[in-house]
Amino acid sequence: MLDSYGVVKNHKGLIEGVQKTIEWIKAEGKTFRLLTNDASRSQGQQKESLAALGLPNIELHEIITSGMMAKHFLEQKITDGKIAYLGTENSAEYILQSGLQHIPVREIDLEDLDEISAFVFLDDEGFDWNTDINKTVNILRKKTMPVILANSDKFYPVSRHDVAVATGGIAKLVETMLNRKFIHFGKPDSQMFMYAYEQLTDELGEINKNDILMVGDTLDTDILGGNKFGVKTMLVLSGNTREERAQLLIQSKGIIPDFICKSVID
Amino acid sequence: MLDSYGVVKNHKGLIEGVQKTIEWIKAEGKTFRLLTNDASRSQGQQKESLAALGLPNIELHEIITSGMMAKHFLEQKITDGKIAYLGTENSAEYILQSGLQHIPVREIDLEDLDEISAFVFLDDEGFDWNTDINKTVNILRKKTMPVILANSDKFYPVSRHDVAVATGGIAKLVETMLNRKFIHFGKPDSQMFMYAYEQLTDELGEINKNDILMVGDTLDTDILGGNKFGVKTMLVLSGNTREERAQLLIQSKGIIPDFICKSVID
Amino acid sequence: MLDSYGVVKNHKGLIEGVQKTIEWIKAEGKTFRLLTNDASRSQGQQKESLAALGLPNIELHEIITSGMMAKHFLEQKITDGKIAYLGTENSAEYILQSGLQHIPVREIDLEDLDEISAFVFLDDEGFDWNTDINKTVNILRKKTMPVILANSDKFYPVSRHDVAVATGGIAKLVETMLNRKFIHFGKPDSQMFMYAYEQLTDELGEINKNDILMVGDTLDTDILGGNKFGVKTMLVLSGNTREERAQLLIQSKGIIPDFICKSVID
Amino acid sequence: MLDSYGVVKNHKGLIEGVQKTIEWIKAEGKTFRLLTNDASRSQGQQKESLAALGLPNIELHEIITSGMMAKHFLEQKITDGKIAYLGTENSAEYILQSGLQHIPVREIDLEDLDEISAFVFLDDEGFDWNTDINKTVNILRKKTMPVILANSDKFYPVSRHDVAVATGGIAKLVETMLNRKFIHFGKPDSQMFMYAYEQLTDELGEINKNDILMVGDTLDTDILGGNKFGVKTMLVLSGNTREERAQLLIQSKGIIPDFICKSVID
């Protein structure tokens, strides 16, 4: 199992050498899954994006996103009404492609919330923050409903030095305004690990969890999640966790990977 | 001492009867001060705004804003460089009219922060949230400096049912992103009470704090601040605290006003 | 799947009629598991305790505790040194019965922490709070190591009206003192659900998650955990969630059970 | 104005040379006040303790404690009933020596709280944590009342390397259990500064705040409080803030002292 961002790619493109690693995995008859907390794009869009970067042979079923977990939850638990969302239309279409209608915050009439049955934070793009964040606060003050957050990350890197506020940051602002906790999906929660594990056992038969390796660049999500799920974990230093701070962070957080490598090609 | 919003005015205009109350105070030879956590407007602008609503005879020195406290702090502690701000140009001009230059976030060059020596959150208006909040996060990640918040209120009412995210909410989002606490001004902190008290003793000679009454609509700011400062406190039910919830809130917070009235005219 | 406390028993003993419900489940050829966040007692001790209350025929493998999850984690990730703990000797023996030695906080020499390789919060009993909480803070300030919390509940009921601070509350105090987050086990995390699900599929073959019902008395743990795992959920009003507040809590939290019943016997 | 702990004394006794500094201040005709967040001892007990350490000539009125502020608040706002407390009998006697009766938590009957009108956290000593913290939680769940915290410090040093949980830590645990915020006294709040300032102007006539220097060892309390009050501030490196980390902390917190010295004798 590989985390995507910081392991396979970063803000500049593919991590050097990752093509060879993927080829080697496949040549050795090993199986892998990409587990990503990116909920703004579907499996298909992730596949296209990786192909455009130079990884053409990742298959759909090898990609597992936190958005898929949120989608599954919504399908099971929300059975009527419309699902309101904050994000791009693209992200809404893939997460919300179940039978239910979805409606962006900007099109919602604050005086008529009867039909709205759930709310999803999908992406930090695709809407005007000045108006739509305020509108979101008022929608959720007026009508209580399940609120889903498909990716808890508070920020993401946009260049070597700069970050941007992610959906998780915006949702946190709304949680603070309302003094409420929303329902969060994505690593370190076990769902994605479990989903991948079930897929793998379906494909390959019984697997010992000790024979699975989770590779990630972030202690709090990839490594903690993998440790709690019970698979082996490897921290790579090609993403969020810089080499010079790795030992300090491991010690201060008490989240201990089984292995540490510079990058996935080592 | 009177809180402004919820006591003197609300989203619809003046609280009914407040003109008569102010006239009566003046006729009786009593003295008052308006203490407001609104940092987006100067004393002069507040005076004009009250005059436009129908209270023409409030004098400049009778208005005390949290912005004045922030301004005073900046004048004393920041002696060179430029002060970056998030807010309207209007709010910047009055708070930052000391010798130092000020610069809105949108004009800052992220690659050249050498001259920036402090940062102030002034208003929730006057900038593009999508770009300038992200830029603020990156400015403060790249250069550590004093960050001032002139009004901690997380939201303010815009109609009978709706609220808007205030400067305090935006600053809280940035605090969360950076895992840092900024320097907050405004009630319940003692500065505004102390400033008013010093003014009053200058004008009237020695005053017993028990002879001062703080009138406010919010337990956490007006009443707690007044209680801690040592003056008598009166909660009015014409603003944030609704009559049906007042006793519950007083009990659950343990913030006990000396008096409770429907409004300042009672 | 049944939560234990508030569903099967409460502070007074068994919930009335639960024996018949269990008998009916068994007579119908249905299968059940008790999922409890109580980490202070082993499966065997839980079984004895239920038998003493009047439920003699619960079998060992039908009981799943958050302590078992913590134990499993420790066995996999901590391979040498001694495990320090706060709790009773009983709780320590069952959680820490792997090859590794365990040592209570009171016996630790603050000047010699070399051998201590992990720390576990097990119970709110079995130690002197005045001395051992302070000692815990100093141990964890001096040496960083994985810190495990086998039950995040902050309090538990001791009578109809009174509660006691649980291990989760004490751990939260230490987290605050150290400005650190420990590794939490127990519902709403998926591990216990997953463990139960794997057991059930081993025993019964392929099971559709929709054919599993999680019964619990707490929205934040039982129902949220069940909803996220993907099974059906039923809230019972015989424990933490009182009938008169149930709808309000469901709405305000947005955690929606599939069914609501007065108790497990209905 | 001098902070006491870390400036005048530390866990080993007086800071070397502080006697000479105090003598020099007095010889120069300058005035000083000790401002301490220690609420467990009265002015008289503080004076005795300093005399025992080798500072015999500190006068009562030169000592200002956060406990005095809490006492003043209670006298003004609590006019009947009994005041419950957690702490030593000593601390209770001095803080609660007003007309009202006080009662330690261990003597309170949980079934008869009618007479209890306020609660004060005074000290981390003088009670059994196992029983009395639980009892405190239940008292405050059963009856809502003002809860006062005379010292927010979460821990205090007991040796060069070790700390102990302070009243503020215990109060924080209870705040977490109850999901409530208590009323906090002590620096960085302005009351003690204001109290000292009023005393000084009474004694010496009009004083410019710029002619007052606050000396402290902690950025978050002494320096932030002094900066917000408007006096000059000096950080000494003889206490909580170690020399090697001072610049980093100043930058990361944005709390900037006007001066920095190794200790008060420089």
GROMACS .gro file of C-alpha atoms in nm, chain A residues 72-73 76-78 117 144-147 180-185 189-191 194 197-198 202 206 209-210 224 226-233 250-258, chain C residues 72-73 76-78 117 144-147 180-185 189-191 194 197-198 202 206 209-210 224 226-233 250-258:
model
   88
   72HIS     CA    1  -2.008   0.475   0.031
   73PHE     CA    2  -2.118   0.625   0.363
   76GLN     CA    3  -2.580   0.382   0.285
   77LYS     CA    4  -2.702   0.646   0.525
   78ILE     CA    5  -2.865   0.925   0.322
  117SER     CA    6  -3.055   1.621   0.389
  144THR     CA    7  -2.903   2.013   1.157
  145MET     CA    8  -2.800   1.730   0.929
  146PRO     CA    9  -2.507   1.489   0.887
  147VAL     CA   10  -2.195   1.680   0.776
  180ARG     CA   11  -1.961   2.103   1.649
  181LYS     CA   12  -1.760   1.805   1.520
  182PHE     CA   13  -1.826   1.673   1.170
  183ILE     CA   14  -1.781   1.313   1.047
  184HIS     CA   15  -1.426   1.275   0.912
  185PHE     CA   16  -1.302   1.024   0.655
  189ASP     CA   17  -0.904   0.602   1.009
  190SER     CA   18  -0.911   0.234   0.921
  191GLN     CA   19  -1.169   0.236   0.641
  194MET     CA   20  -0.981  -0.223   0.542
  197TYR     CA   21  -0.730  -0.538   0.259
  198GLU     CA   22  -1.065  -0.683   0.158
  202ASP     CA   23  -1.066  -1.126  -0.261
  206GLU     CA   24  -0.596  -1.512   0.276
  209LYS     CA   25  -0.124  -0.846   0.764
  210ASN     CA   26   0.246  -0.874   0.840
  224LEU     CA   27  -0.028   0.581   1.255
  226GLY     CA   28  -0.097   0.151   0.919
  227ASN     CA   29   0.032   0.077   1.270
  228LYS     CA   30  -0.320   0.072   1.415
  229PHE     CA   31  -0.448  -0.145   1.129
  230GLY     CA   32  -0.168  -0.389   1.196
  231VAL     CA   33   0.039  -0.386   0.877
  232LYS     CA   34   0.411  -0.310   0.853
  233THR     CA   35   0.488   0.057   0.792
  250ILE     CA   36   0.905   1.004   1.551
  251GLN     CA   37   1.023   1.045   1.909
  252SER     CA   38   0.799   1.335   2.000
  253LYS     CA   39   0.487   1.177   1.852
  254GLY     CA   40   0.567   0.821   1.954
  255ILE     CA   41   0.454   0.699   1.610
  256ILE     CA   42   0.720   0.450   1.509
  257PRO     CA   43   0.748   0.316   1.153
  258ASP     CA   44   0.897  -0.030   1.103
  604HIS     CA   45  -0.234  -0.661   1.982
  605PHE     CA   46  -0.078  -0.326   1.889
  608GLN     CA   47   0.335  -0.604   1.711
  609LYS     CA   48   0.514  -0.275   1.764
  610ILE     CA   49   0.702  -0.294   2.096
  649SER     CA   50   0.999   0.145   2.591
  676THR     CA   51   0.967   1.008   2.442
  677MET     CA   52   0.804   0.675   2.365
  678PRO     CA   53   0.477   0.542   2.222
  679VAL     CA   54   0.190   0.616   2.463
  712ARG     CA   55   0.091   1.593   2.279
  713LYS     CA   56  -0.161   1.343   2.137
  714PHE     CA   57  -0.144   0.978   2.242
  715ILE     CA   58  -0.252   0.674   2.039
  716HIS     CA   59  -0.618   0.600   2.116
  717PHE     CA   60  -0.797   0.266   2.087
  721ASP     CA   61  -1.227   0.358   1.569
  722SER     CA   62  -1.284   0.068   1.332
  723GLN     CA   63  -1.050  -0.192   1.485
  726MET     CA   64  -1.315  -0.514   1.199
  729TYR     CA   65  -1.633  -0.887   1.142
  730GLU     CA   66  -1.332  -1.104   1.063
  734ASP     CA   67  -1.433  -1.698   0.970
  738GLU     CA   68  -1.916  -1.432   0.375
  741LYS     CA   69  -2.238  -0.579   0.638
  742ASN     CA   70  -2.601  -0.476   0.599
  756LEU     CA   71  -2.075   0.673   1.470
  758GLY     CA   72  -2.100   0.143   1.330
  759ASN     CA   73  -2.212   0.395   1.068
  760LYS     CA   74  -1.855   0.451   0.949
  761PHE     CA   75  -1.784   0.077   0.942
  762GLY     CA   76  -2.093   0.027   0.730
  763VAL     CA   77  -2.321  -0.189   0.945
  764LYS     CA   78  -2.677  -0.105   1.048
  765THR     CA   79  -2.700   0.077   1.382
  782ILE     CA   80  -2.906   1.301   1.698
  783GLN     CA   81  -2.990   1.625   1.517
  784SER     CA   82  -2.717   1.837   1.673
  785LYS     CA   83  -2.445   1.578   1.613
  786GLY     CA   84  -2.572   1.459   1.277
  787ILE     CA   85  -2.505   1.098   1.383
  788ILE     CA   86  -2.811   0.910   1.268
  789PRO     CA   87  -2.889   0.554   1.384
  790ASP     CA   88  -3.092   0.332   1.154
   0.00000   0.00000   0.00000
